[in-house]
Amino acid sequence: MPVEAPYDDRLLHQRVVGGDESALGEVYDRLSSLIFGLSLRVTRDRVIAEDITQEVFLVFWDRPLAYDPERGTLRAWLATIAHRRAVDHVRAEERRRVSALGPRLFEREPVRLEDTVLAADEAQRVRQAVTALPDGLRQAVELAYFGGRTYRQVGEELGVPEGTAKSRIRLALRRLADALAEEEV
């Protein structure tokens, strides 16, 4: 259940919606160190963290109606934007780094026949363990791990609440871990 924003968040939001630059300044004074610190922890780069901090407040200034005080605090909303931007930056940097490696990244040593046979045997044991699960658990884990679905999507597809889907997946994984440990996989 969403937490409503406190009165001062609502008031500041209304002032920013009305174009009051001093309200944006108040929000910046109150939350910029949080946004910067969060961005710095994720990116580990002061310059990038400063840029992200500026972007976050520009988003709020340019699109203040994107924030909904009925859904939570201004602090949480801005922190979420900062975190997403910081993670996006880190991922983009990783893609650039991988791209710079070029074909060398994909050069591999020859695969040994013994390793291939062991991997196939382990895969077969995992498939058997999944098949042995009760239907509800098996369907949930298959959708999540083999189908790439989120908890919410699993719940929707199985017609159960998200929490139930999450519980089924966790229970299935626990049972799989126990079954495979017994077989020393």
Tab-separated table of C-alpha atoms in Angstrom:
chain	number	residue	atom	x	y	z
A	1	MET	CA	0.000	0.000	0.000
A	2	PRO	CA	1.522	3.354	-1.014
A	3	VAL	CA	2.534	5.849	1.628
A	4	GLU	CA	1.144	9.334	1.120
A	5	ALA	CA	3.596	12.213	1.026
A	6	PRO	CA	3.766	14.539	4.032
A	7	TYR	CA	2.136	17.960	3.821
A	8	ASP	CA	5.407	19.819	3.153
A	9	ASP	CA	6.139	17.548	0.143
A	10	ARG	CA	2.680	18.270	-1.213
A	11	LEU	CA	3.109	22.010	-0.703
A	12	LEU	CA	6.557	22.082	-2.326
A	13	HIS	CA	5.230	19.986	-5.204
A	14	GLN	CA	2.354	22.417	-5.774
A	15	ARG	CA	4.778	25.335	-5.753
A	16	VAL	CA	7.084	23.653	-8.293
A	17	VAL	CA	4.076	22.831	-10.489
A	18	GLY	CA	3.260	26.549	-10.330
A	19	GLY	CA	6.786	27.427	-11.533
A	20	ASP	CA	8.180	28.620	-8.192
A	21	GLU	CA	11.971	28.312	-8.543
A	22	SER	CA	12.519	28.916	-4.830
A	23	ALA	CA	10.494	25.752	-4.095
A	24	LEU	CA	12.862	23.790	-6.328
A	25	GLY	CA	15.734	25.366	-4.404
A	26	GLU	CA	14.216	24.190	-1.128
A	27	VAL	CA	13.829	20.656	-2.474
A	28	TYR	CA	17.414	20.769	-3.730
A	29	ASP	CA	18.740	22.016	-0.387
A	30	ARG	CA	16.860	19.306	1.462
A	31	LEU	CA	17.567	16.320	-0.796
A	32	SER	CA	20.633	16.971	-2.977
A	33	SER	CA	23.092	15.321	-0.572
A	34	LEU	CA	20.944	12.179	-0.512
A	35	ILE	CA	20.682	12.092	-4.313
A	36	PHE	CA	24.401	12.772	-4.760
A	37	GLY	CA	25.400	10.157	-2.156
A	38	LEU	CA	23.165	7.521	-3.709
A	39	SER	CA	24.483	8.271	-7.193
A	40	LEU	CA	28.071	8.209	-5.957
A	41	ARG	CA	27.624	4.836	-4.243
A	42	VAL	CA	26.301	3.292	-7.446
A	43	THR	CA	28.635	4.942	-9.991
A	44	ARG	CA	31.728	5.450	-7.797
A	45	ASP	CA	32.443	8.575	-9.840
A	46	ARG	CA	31.992	12.062	-8.336
A	47	VAL	CA	31.581	13.826	-11.683
A	48	ILE	CA	28.943	11.378	-12.898
A	49	ALA	CA	27.181	11.544	-9.520
A	50	GLU	CA	27.073	15.352	-9.797
A	51	ASP	CA	25.623	15.074	-13.309
A	52	ILE	CA	22.991	12.598	-12.171
A	53	THR	CA	22.065	14.832	-9.235
A	54	GLN	CA	21.543	17.739	-11.605
A	55	GLU	CA	19.513	15.559	-14.007
A	56	VAL	CA	17.227	14.361	-11.218
A	57	PHE	CA	16.300	17.892	-10.184
A	58	LEU	CA	15.879	18.919	-13.825
A	59	VAL	CA	13.432	16.046	-14.281
A	60	PHE	CA	11.448	17.320	-11.304
A	61	TRP	CA	11.503	20.893	-12.609
A	62	ASP	CA	10.652	19.937	-16.220
A	63	ARG	CA	7.982	17.364	-15.353
A	64	PRO	CA	6.717	18.016	-11.828
A	65	LEU	CA	3.409	16.301	-12.561
A	66	ALA	CA	5.276	13.001	-12.977
A	67	TYR	CA	5.514	12.953	-9.182
A	68	ASP	CA	2.336	11.776	-7.468
A	69	PRO	CA	2.167	12.692	-3.758
A	70	GLU	CA	-0.542	10.045	-3.315
A	71	ARG	CA	2.011	7.318	-4.042
A	72	GLY	CA	4.818	8.317	-1.695
A	73	THR	CA	7.332	10.864	-0.533
A	74	LEU	CA	9.233	13.232	-2.766
A	75	ARG	CA	12.449	11.898	-1.213
A	76	ALA	CA	11.666	8.325	-2.296
A	77	TRP	CA	10.578	9.393	-5.779
A	78	LEU	CA	13.725	11.441	-6.447
A	79	ALA	CA	15.939	8.712	-4.952
A	80	THR	CA	14.337	6.165	-7.272
A	81	ILE	CA	15.045	8.342	-10.297
A	82	ALA	CA	18.648	8.837	-9.150
A	83	HIS	CA	19.169	5.132	-8.563
A	84	ARG	CA	17.765	4.218	-11.969
A	85	ARG	CA	19.914	6.809	-13.740
A	86	ALA	CA	23.025	5.674	-11.876
A	87	VAL	CA	22.381	2.005	-12.683
A	88	ASP	CA	21.712	2.917	-16.323
A	89	HIS	CA	25.045	4.733	-16.410
A	90	VAL	CA	26.928	1.776	-14.915
A	91	ARG	CA	25.289	-0.609	-17.384
A	92	ALA	CA	26.092	1.673	-20.327
A	93	GLU	CA	29.726	1.856	-19.190
A	94	GLU	CA	29.850	-1.935	-18.959
A	95	ARG	CA	28.447	-2.238	-22.507
A	96	ARG	CA	31.082	0.205	-23.766
A	97	ARG	CA	33.827	-1.744	-22.026
A	98	VAL	CA	32.624	-5.065	-23.460
A	99	SER	CA	32.269	-3.486	-26.887
A	100	ALA	CA	35.854	-2.192	-26.678
A	101	LEU	CA	37.072	-5.742	-26.059
A	102	GLY	CA	35.571	-6.740	-29.379
A	103	PRO	CA	36.003	-10.270	-30.665
A	104	ARG	CA	38.593	-11.132	-27.992
A	105	LEU	CA	35.762	-11.375	-25.477
A	106	PHE	CA	34.266	-14.291	-27.327
A	107	GLU	CA	37.461	-16.262	-27.949
A	108	ARG	CA	37.355	-19.353	-25.780
A	109	GLU	CA	39.562	-22.235	-25.023
A	110	PRO	CA	38.460	-25.530	-26.552
A	111	VAL	CA	35.812	-27.297	-24.469
A	112	ARG	CA	36.905	-30.618	-23.045
A	113	LEU	CA	34.659	-33.605	-23.751
A	114	GLU	CA	34.657	-34.518	-20.057
A	115	ASP	CA	33.283	-31.083	-19.116
A	116	THR	CA	30.556	-31.357	-21.750
A	117	VAL	CA	29.453	-34.758	-20.485
A	118	LEU	CA	29.405	-33.578	-16.841
A	119	ALA	CA	27.409	-30.456	-17.739
A	120	ALA	CA	24.870	-32.522	-19.702
A	121	ASP	CA	24.517	-34.938	-16.773
A	122	GLU	CA	23.960	-32.079	-14.318
A	123	ALA	CA	21.420	-30.476	-16.648
A	124	GLN	CA	19.534	-33.761	-16.870
A	125	ARG	CA	19.458	-34.090	-13.067
A	126	VAL	CA	18.154	-30.526	-12.713
A	127	ARG	CA	15.422	-31.216	-15.298
A	128	GLN	CA	14.413	-34.363	-13.406
A	129	ALA	CA	14.316	-32.488	-10.095
A	130	VAL	CA	12.125	-29.758	-11.642
A	131	THR	CA	9.795	-32.351	-13.134
A	132	ALA	CA	9.428	-34.004	-9.706
A	133	LEU	CA	8.093	-30.785	-8.117
A	134	PRO	CA	4.345	-30.459	-7.447
A	135	ASP	CA	2.544	-28.752	-10.356
A	136	GLY	CA	2.093	-25.320	-8.734
A	137	LEU	CA	5.742	-25.077	-7.720
A	138	ARG	CA	6.990	-26.491	-11.033
A	139	GLN	CA	4.916	-24.073	-13.096
A	140	ALA	CA	6.055	-21.078	-11.028
A	141	VAL	CA	9.757	-21.923	-11.257
A	142	GLU	CA	9.530	-22.784	-14.968
A	143	LEU	CA	7.847	-19.455	-15.758
A	144	ALA	CA	10.330	-17.481	-13.638
A	145	TYR	CA	13.615	-19.139	-14.543
A	146	PHE	CA	13.046	-20.756	-17.893
A	147	GLY	CA	10.466	-18.261	-19.130
A	148	GLY	CA	12.190	-15.137	-17.773
A	149	ARG	CA	9.030	-13.860	-16.044
A	150	THR	CA	8.921	-11.556	-13.027
A	151	TYR	CA	7.086	-12.484	-9.815
A	152	ARG	CA	4.191	-10.306	-10.917
A	153	GLN	CA	4.013	-11.936	-14.362
A	154	VAL	CA	4.157	-15.411	-12.826
A	155	GLY	CA	1.290	-14.478	-10.521
A	156	GLU	CA	-0.763	-13.116	-13.415
A	157	GLU	CA	-0.170	-16.170	-15.602
A	158	LEU	CA	-0.995	-18.595	-12.802
A	159	GLY	CA	-3.919	-16.505	-11.548
A	160	VAL	CA	-2.468	-16.089	-8.046
A	161	PRO	CA	-1.355	-13.016	-6.045
A	162	GLU	CA	2.225	-11.826	-6.531
A	163	GLY	CA	3.156	-12.839	-2.972
A	164	THR	CA	1.900	-16.367	-3.590
A	165	ALA	CA	3.920	-16.565	-6.810
A	166	LYS	CA	7.019	-15.374	-4.935
A	167	SER	CA	6.452	-17.947	-2.179
A	168	ARG	CA	5.989	-20.750	-4.688
A	169	ILE	CA	9.197	-19.847	-6.497
A	170	ARG	CA	11.188	-19.673	-3.246
A	171	LEU	CA	9.762	-22.984	-2.030
A	172	ALA	CA	10.473	-24.610	-5.394
A	173	LEU	CA	14.067	-23.387	-5.332
A	174	ARG	CA	14.516	-24.620	-1.772
A	175	ARG	CA	13.172	-28.050	-2.709
A	176	LEU	CA	15.359	-28.162	-5.817
A	177	ALA	CA	18.433	-27.219	-3.778
A	178	ASP	CA	17.659	-29.965	-1.247
A	179	ALA	CA	17.012	-32.590	-3.935
A	180	LEU	CA	20.137	-31.706	-5.879
A	181	ALA	CA	22.282	-31.593	-2.736
A	182	GLU	CA	21.238	-35.166	-1.987
A	183	GLU	CA	22.481	-36.137	-5.450
A	184	GLU	CA	25.613	-34.008	-4.956
A	185	VAL	CA	24.859	-31.833	-7.987
